[in-house]
Coordinates of N, CA and C and ligand atoms in Angstrom, one line a residue:
X573 N 273.6 96.8 62.0 CA 272.2 96.4 61.9 C 272.0 95.4 60.8
X574 N 271.1 94.4 61.0 CA 271.0 93.3 60.0 C 270.2 93.9 58.8
X575 N 270.5 93.5 57.6 CA 269.9 94.0 56.4 C 268.4 94.0 56.4
X576 N 267.8 92.8 56.9 CA 266.4 92.6 56.9 C 265.7 93.7 57.9
X577 N 266.3 93.9 59.0 CA 265.7 94.8 60.0 C 265.7 96.2 59.4
X578 N 266.8 96.5 58.7 CA 266.9 97.9 58.2 C 265.8 98.1 57.1
X579 N 265.6 97.1 56.3 CA 264.6 97.2 55.3 C 263.2 97.4 55.9
X580 N 262.9 96.6 57.0 CA 261.7 96.7 57.7 C 261.4 98.2 58.2
X581 N 262.5 98.7 58.8 CA 262.4 100.1 59.3 C 262.1 101.1 58.2
X582 N 262.8 100.9 57.0 CA 262.6 101.7 55.9 C 261.1 101.7 55.4
X583 N 260.6 100.4 55.3 CA 259.2 100.3 54.9 C 258.2 100.9 55.8
X584 N 258.5 100.8 57.1 CA 257.6 101.3 58.1 C 257.6 102.9 58.0
X585 N 258.8 103.4 57.9 CA 258.8 104.9 57.8 C 258.2 105.4 56.5
X586 N 258.3 104.6 55.5 CA 257.6 105.0 54.2 C 256.1 105.1 54.4
X587 N 255.6 104.0 55.1 CA 254.2 103.9 55.3 C 253.7 105.1 56.2
X588 N 254.5 105.3 57.2 CA 254.2 106.4 58.1 C 254.1 107.7 57.4
X589 N 255.0 107.9 56.4 CA 255.1 109.1 55.6 C 253.8 109.3 54.8
X590 N 253.4 108.2 54.2 CA 252.2 108.2 53.4 C 251.0 108.6 54.2
X591 N 250.9 107.9 55.4 CA 249.8 108.2 56.3 C 249.7 109.6 56.7
X592 N 250.9 110.2 57.0 CA 251.0 111.6 57.4 C 250.5 112.5 56.3
X593 N 250.9 112.2 55.0 CA 250.5 113.0 53.9 C 249.0 112.9 53.7
X594 N 248.5 111.7 53.8 CA 247.0 111.5 53.6 C 246.3 112.3 54.6
X595 N 246.8 112.3 55.9 CA 246.1 113.1 56.9 C 246.1 114.6 56.6
X596 N 247.2 115.0 56.1 CA 247.3 116.5 55.7 C 246.4 116.9 54.6
X597 N 246.5 116.0 53.5 CA 245.7 116.4 52.3 C 244.2 116.2 52.4
X598 N 243.8 115.2 53.2 CA 242.4 114.9 53.2 C 241.5 116.1 53.5
X599 N 241.8 116.8 54.6 CA 240.9 118.0 54.9 C 240.9 119.0 53.8
X600 N 242.1 119.2 53.1 CA 242.2 120.1 52.0 C 241.3 119.7 50.9
X601 N 241.3 118.4 50.6 CA 240.4 117.9 49.5 C 238.9 118.1 49.9
X602 N 238.6 117.8 51.1 CA 237.2 118.0 51.5 C 236.8 119.4 51.3
X603 N 237.7 120.3 51.8 CA 237.4 121.8 51.6 C 237.2 122.1 50.2
X604 N 238.0 121.6 49.3 CA 237.9 121.9 47.9 C 236.6 121.4 47.3
X605 N 236.2 120.2 47.8 CA 234.9 119.7 47.2 C 233.7 120.4 47.7
X606 N 233.6 120.8 48.9 CA 232.4 121.5 49.4 C 232.5 123.0 49.1
X607 N 233.7 123.4 48.8 CA 234.0 124.8 48.5 C 233.5 125.7 49.5
X608 N 233.8 125.4 50.8 CA 233.5 126.3 51.8 C 234.6 127.4 52.0
X609 N 234.2 128.6 51.6 CA 235.2 129.6 51.8 C 235.0 130.3 53.1
X610 N 235.8 130.0 54.1 CA 235.6 130.5 55.4 C 236.6 131.5 55.8
X611 N 236.2 132.6 56.4 CA 237.2 133.6 56.9 C 237.7 133.0 58.2
X612 N 238.9 133.4 58.6 CA 239.4 132.9 59.9 C 238.7 133.5 61.0
X613 N 238.6 132.9 62.2 CA 237.9 133.4 63.3 C 238.3 134.8 63.7
X614 N 239.6 135.1 63.5 CA 240.1 136.4 63.8 C 239.4 137.5 63.1
X615 N 238.9 137.2 61.9 CA 238.2 138.2 61.1 C 236.9 138.7 61.7
X616 N 236.3 137.8 62.5 CA 235.1 138.2 63.2 C 235.3 139.3 64.3
X617 N 236.6 139.4 64.7 CA 236.9 140.4 65.7 C 237.1 141.8 65.1
X618 N 237.2 141.9 63.8 CA 237.4 143.2 63.2 C 236.2 144.1 63.4
X619 N 236.4 145.3 63.8 CA 235.3 146.2 64.1 C 235.0 147.1 62.9
X620 N 233.7 147.1 62.4 CA 233.3 148.0 61.3 C 233.3 149.4 61.8
X621 N 234.2 150.3 61.3 CA 234.2 151.7 61.7 C 233.0 152.4 61.2
X622 N 232.3 151.9 60.2 CA 231.1 152.5 59.6 C 229.8 151.8 60.0
X623 N 229.8 151.0 61.1 CA 228.6 150.2 61.5 C 227.4 151.2 61.6
X624 N 226.4 150.8 60.9 CA 225.1 151.5 61.0 C 225.1 152.8 60.1
X625 N 226.1 153.1 59.5 CA 226.2 154.4 58.7 C 225.5 154.1 57.3
X626 N 224.4 154.8 57.1 CA 223.7 154.6 55.8 C 224.0 155.8 54.8
X627 N 224.7 156.8 55.3 CA 225.0 157.9 54.4 C 226.0 157.5 53.3
X628 N 226.8 156.5 53.7 CA 227.8 156.0 52.7 C 227.2 155.1 51.6
X629 N 226.0 154.8 51.7 CA 225.4 153.8 50.8 C 225.3 154.3 49.3
X630 N 225.1 155.6 49.2 CA 225.1 156.2 47.8 C 226.4 156.0 47.1
X631 N 227.5 156.3 47.8 CA 228.8 156.2 47.2 C 229.1 154.7 47.0
X632 N 228.7 153.9 48.0 CA 229.0 152.4 48.0 C 228.3 151.8 46.8
X633 N 227.1 152.2 46.5 CA 226.4 151.7 45.4 C 227.2 151.8 44.1
X634 N 227.8 153.0 43.9 CA 228.6 153.3 42.7 C 229.8 152.3 42.7
X635 N 230.5 152.2 43.8 CA 231.6 151.3 43.9 C 231.2 149.9 43.6
X636 N 230.0 149.5 44.1 CA 229.5 148.1 43.9 C 229.2 147.9 42.4
X637 N 228.5 148.8 41.8 CA 228.2 148.6 40.4 C 229.4 148.5 39.5
X638 N 230.4 149.4 39.8 CA 231.6 149.3 39.0 C 232.5 148.1 39.2
X639 N 232.7 147.7 40.5 CA 233.7 146.7 40.8 C 233.0 145.3 41.0
X640 N 231.8 145.2 41.5 CA 231.3 143.9 41.9 C 230.2 143.4 41.0
X641 N 229.4 144.4 40.5 CA 228.3 144.1 39.6 C 228.5 143.1 38.5
X642 N 229.6 143.3 37.8 CA 229.9 142.3 36.7 C 229.8 140.9 37.1
X643 N 230.1 140.5 38.3 CA 230.0 139.1 38.7 C 228.8 138.9 39.6
X644 N 228.7 139.8 40.7 CA 227.6 139.6 41.7 C 226.3 140.1 41.2
X645 N 226.2 140.9 40.1 CA 225.0 141.5 39.6 C 224.8 142.8 40.4
X646 N 224.2 143.8 39.8 CA 224.0 145.1 40.4 C 223.1 145.0 41.7
X647 N 222.2 144.0 41.7 CA 221.4 143.8 42.9 C 221.9 142.8 43.8
X648 N 223.1 142.3 43.6 CA 223.8 141.4 44.5 C 223.4 139.9 44.4
X649 N 222.5 139.6 43.5 CA 222.0 138.2 43.5 C 222.9 137.2 42.9
X650 N 224.1 137.6 42.5 CA 225.1 136.6 42.0 C 224.9 136.3 40.5
X651 N 224.2 137.2 39.9 CA 223.8 137.0 38.5 C 224.3 138.1 37.5
X652 N 225.6 138.5 37.8 CA 226.2 139.5 36.9 C 226.5 138.9 35.5
X653 N 226.9 139.8 34.6 CA 227.1 139.4 33.3 C 228.2 138.3 33.1
X654 N 229.2 138.3 34.0 CA 230.3 137.3 33.9 C 230.0 136.0 34.7
X655 N 228.9 136.0 35.4 CA 228.6 134.9 36.4 C 228.5 133.5 35.7
X656 N 227.9 133.5 34.6 CA 227.7 132.2 33.9 C 229.0 131.4 33.7
X657 N 230.0 132.2 33.4 CA 231.3 131.6 33.0 C 232.1 131.2 34.2
X658 N 231.7 131.6 35.4 CA 232.6 131.4 36.5 C 232.3 130.1 37.3
X659 N 233.4 129.6 37.9 CA 233.2 128.4 38.8 C 234.3 128.6 39.9
X660 N 233.9 128.6 41.2 CA 232.5 128.6 41.7 C 231.7 129.9 41.3
X661 N 230.4 129.8 41.4 CA 229.6 131.0 41.1 C 229.8 132.1 42.1
X662 N 229.6 133.3 41.6 CA 229.7 134.5 42.6 C 228.6 134.3 43.6
X663 N 228.9 134.7 44.9 CA 227.9 134.5 46.0 C 226.7 135.5 45.7
X664 N 225.6 135.0 46.2 CA 224.4 135.8 46.2 C 224.4 136.6 47.5
X665 N 224.7 137.9 47.4 CA 224.8 138.8 48.6 C 223.5 139.0 49.4
X666 N 222.4 138.7 48.7 CA 221.1 138.9 49.4 C 220.8 137.6 50.3
X667 N 221.5 136.6 50.1 CA 221.2 135.3 50.7 C 221.5 135.3 52.2
X668 N 220.7 134.4 52.9 CA 220.9 134.2 54.3 C 222.3 133.8 54.7
X669 N 222.9 132.9 53.8 CA 224.2 132.4 54.0 C 225.3 133.6 54.1
X670 N 225.1 134.5 53.2 CA 226.1 135.7 53.2 C 225.7 136.6 54.4
X671 N 224.4 136.9 54.6 CA 224.0 137.8 55.6 C 224.4 137.4 57.0
X672 N 224.5 136.1 57.2 CA 224.8 135.6 58.5 C 226.3 135.7 58.9
X673 N 227.1 136.1 57.9 CA 228.5 136.3 58.1 C 228.7 137.6 58.9
X674 N 229.7 137.7 59.7 CA 230.0 138.9 60.4 C 230.5 140.0 59.4
X675 N 230.4 141.3 59.8 CA 231.0 142.4 59.0 C 232.5 142.1 58.7
X676 N 233.1 141.7 59.8 CA 234.6 141.4 59.7 C 234.9 140.4 58.6
X677 N 234.1 139.3 58.6 CA 234.3 138.2 57.7 C 234.1 138.7 56.2
X678 N 233.1 139.5 56.0 CA 232.8 140.0 54.7 C 234.0 140.9 54.2
X679 N 234.4 141.7 55.1 CA 235.5 142.6 54.9 C 236.8 141.8 54.5
X680 N 237.0 140.8 55.3 CA 238.2 140.0 55.1 C 238.2 139.3 53.7
X681 N 237.0 138.8 53.3 CA 236.9 138.1 52.0 C 237.1 139.1 50.9
X682 N 236.6 140.3 51.0 CA 236.9 141.3 49.9 C 238.4 141.6 49.9
X683 N 239.0 141.7 51.1 CA 240.4 142.0 51.1 C 241.3 140.9 50.5
X684 N 241.0 139.7 50.8 CA 241.8 138.6 50.4 C 241.4 138.1 49.0
X685 N 240.1 138.0 48.6 CA 239.7 137.4 47.4 C 239.9 135.9 47.4
X686 N 239.3 135.3 46.4 CA 239.3 133.8 46.3 C 239.0 133.4 44.9
X687 N 240.0 133.0 44.2 CA 239.8 132.7 42.7 C 238.4 132.1 42.4
X688 N 237.7 132.6 41.5 CA 238.0 133.7 40.5 C 237.8 135.1 41.1
X689 N 237.3 135.3 42.3 CA 237.2 136.6 42.9 C 238.5 137.3 43.2
X690 N 238.8 138.5 42.6 CA 240.1 139.1 42.9 C 240.2 139.7 44.3
X691 N 241.4 139.9 44.8 CA 241.6 140.6 46.1 C 241.4 142.1 45.9
X692 N 240.8 142.8 46.9 CA 240.6 144.2 46.7 C 241.5 145.0 47.7
X693 N 242.5 144.3 48.2 CA 243.4 145.0 49.1 C 244.0 146.2 48.6
X694 N 244.4 146.2 47.3 CA 245.1 147.3 46.6 C 244.1 148.2 45.9
X695 N 243.1 147.6 45.3 CA 242.2 148.3 44.4 C 241.3 149.3 45.2
X696 N 240.9 148.9 46.4 CA 240.0 149.7 47.2 C 240.6 150.0 48.5
X697 N 240.3 151.2 49.1 CA 240.8 151.5 50.4 C 240.1 150.8 51.5
X698 N 240.6 150.8 52.7 CA 239.9 150.1 53.8 C 238.5 150.7 54.0
X699 N 238.4 152.0 53.9 CA 237.1 152.7 54.1 C 236.1 152.2 53.0
X700 N 236.6 152.1 51.8 CA 235.7 151.7 50.7 C 235.2 150.3 50.9
X701 N 236.1 149.4 51.4 CA 235.7 148.0 51.6 C 234.6 148.0 52.8
X702 N 234.8 148.8 53.8 CA 233.8 148.8 54.9 C 232.5 149.4 54.3
X703 N 232.6 150.4 53.4 CA 231.3 150.9 52.8 C 230.6 149.8 52.1
X704 N 231.4 148.9 51.4 CA 230.8 147.8 50.6 C 230.1 146.8 51.6
X705 N 230.7 146.6 52.7 CA 230.1 145.7 53.7 C 228.7 146.3 54.1
X706 N 228.6 147.6 54.3 CA 227.3 148.2 54.6 C 226.3 148.1 53.4
X707 N 226.9 148.2 52.2 CA 226.0 148.0 51.0 C 225.5 146.6 50.9
X708 N 226.3 145.6 51.2 CA 225.8 144.2 51.2 C 224.7 144.1 52.2
X709 N 224.9 144.7 53.4 CA 223.8 144.6 54.4 C 222.5 145.2 53.9
X710 N 222.6 146.3 53.1 CA 221.4 147.0 52.6 C 220.7 146.1 51.6
X711 N 221.4 145.2 50.9 CA 220.8 144.4 49.9 C 219.9 143.4 50.5
X712 N 220.2 142.9 51.7 CA 219.3 142.0 52.3 C 218.0 142.6 52.7
X713 N 218.0 143.8 53.2 CA 216.8 144.5 53.6 C 215.9 144.9 52.5
X714 N 216.5 145.0 51.3 CA 215.7 145.5 50.1 C 214.9 144.3 49.5
X715 N 215.2 143.1 49.9 CA 214.7 141.9 49.2 C 213.2 141.9 49.1
Ligands
HEC233 C1 235.4 138.2 38.8 C2 234.2 138.0 39.5 C3 234.0 138.7 40.9 C4 234.1 140.0 41.2 C5 234.5 141.2 40.3 C6 233.8 140.2 42.6 N1 233.5 138.9 43.1 FE1 232.9 138.5 45.0 N2 232.9 136.6 44.6 C7 233.1 136.0 43.4 C8 233.0 134.6 43.5 C9 233.2 133.6 42.3 C10 232.7 134.3 44.8 C11 232.6 132.9 45.5 C12 234.0 132.5 45.8 C13 234.0 131.1 46.5 O1 232.9 130.7 47.0 O2 235.0 130.5 46.6 C14 232.6 135.6 45.5 C15 232.4 135.7 46.9 C16 232.3 136.9 47.5 C17 232.0 137.1 48.9 C18 231.9 136.0 49.9 C19 230.5 135.7 50.2 C20 230.4 134.6 51.3 O3 230.3 133.5 50.9 O4 230.4 135.0 52.4 C21 232.0 138.4 49.2 C22 231.7 139.1 50.5 C23 232.2 139.1 47.9 N3 232.4 138.2 46.9 C24 232.2 140.5 47.8 C25 232.6 141.1 46.6 C26 232.7 142.5 46.5 C27 232.3 143.5 47.5 C28 233.1 142.8 45.2 C29 233.4 144.1 44.6 C30 234.3 145.0 45.3 C31 233.3 141.5 44.5 N4 233.0 140.5 45.4 C32 233.8 141.4 43.3 C33 233.4 136.7 42.2 C34 233.6 138.0 42.1

């Protein structure tokens, strides 16, 4: 192959490589900027084994105050004692944006966490996390 042609091919593939990288990173950058923390669609399929159960709320409130209150505030408004120092800010659990999420999505978010929010996969049992989903629901009604 002639030297010039070879160089052309090298340049073209380099350009293609950059374009490919740009295509991959651009959506990630957008996501970081708008800070949309979305649960995967599969999370919406998770069935809440405690759906509609209000007897767990007393216990859930204790769990919430201990584990979530420092950031989300004991009333879930996102105004816990540590909130001011955090970026992004803790979600307001009484807000329409959070309430419109499915039970499964809320459960998934507690399970996975999202810096600075920790994952509760180990710290809380499945049942405790579903109890907290019900508790978050109760916060909307109390507004
Ligand atoms: C260290 C502070 C911190 C603690 C503790 C914490 N969170 Fe969070 N939480 C956050 C932050 C910050 C966000 C927003 C993350 C984002 O938007 O990227 C968040 C977001 C969430 C969301 C997502 C809301 C939405 O947008 O749909 C849920 C659900 C949630 N937290 C539940 C909980 C529960 C339940 C607990 C207690 C078991 C808890 N969090 C403990 C900081 C915390």
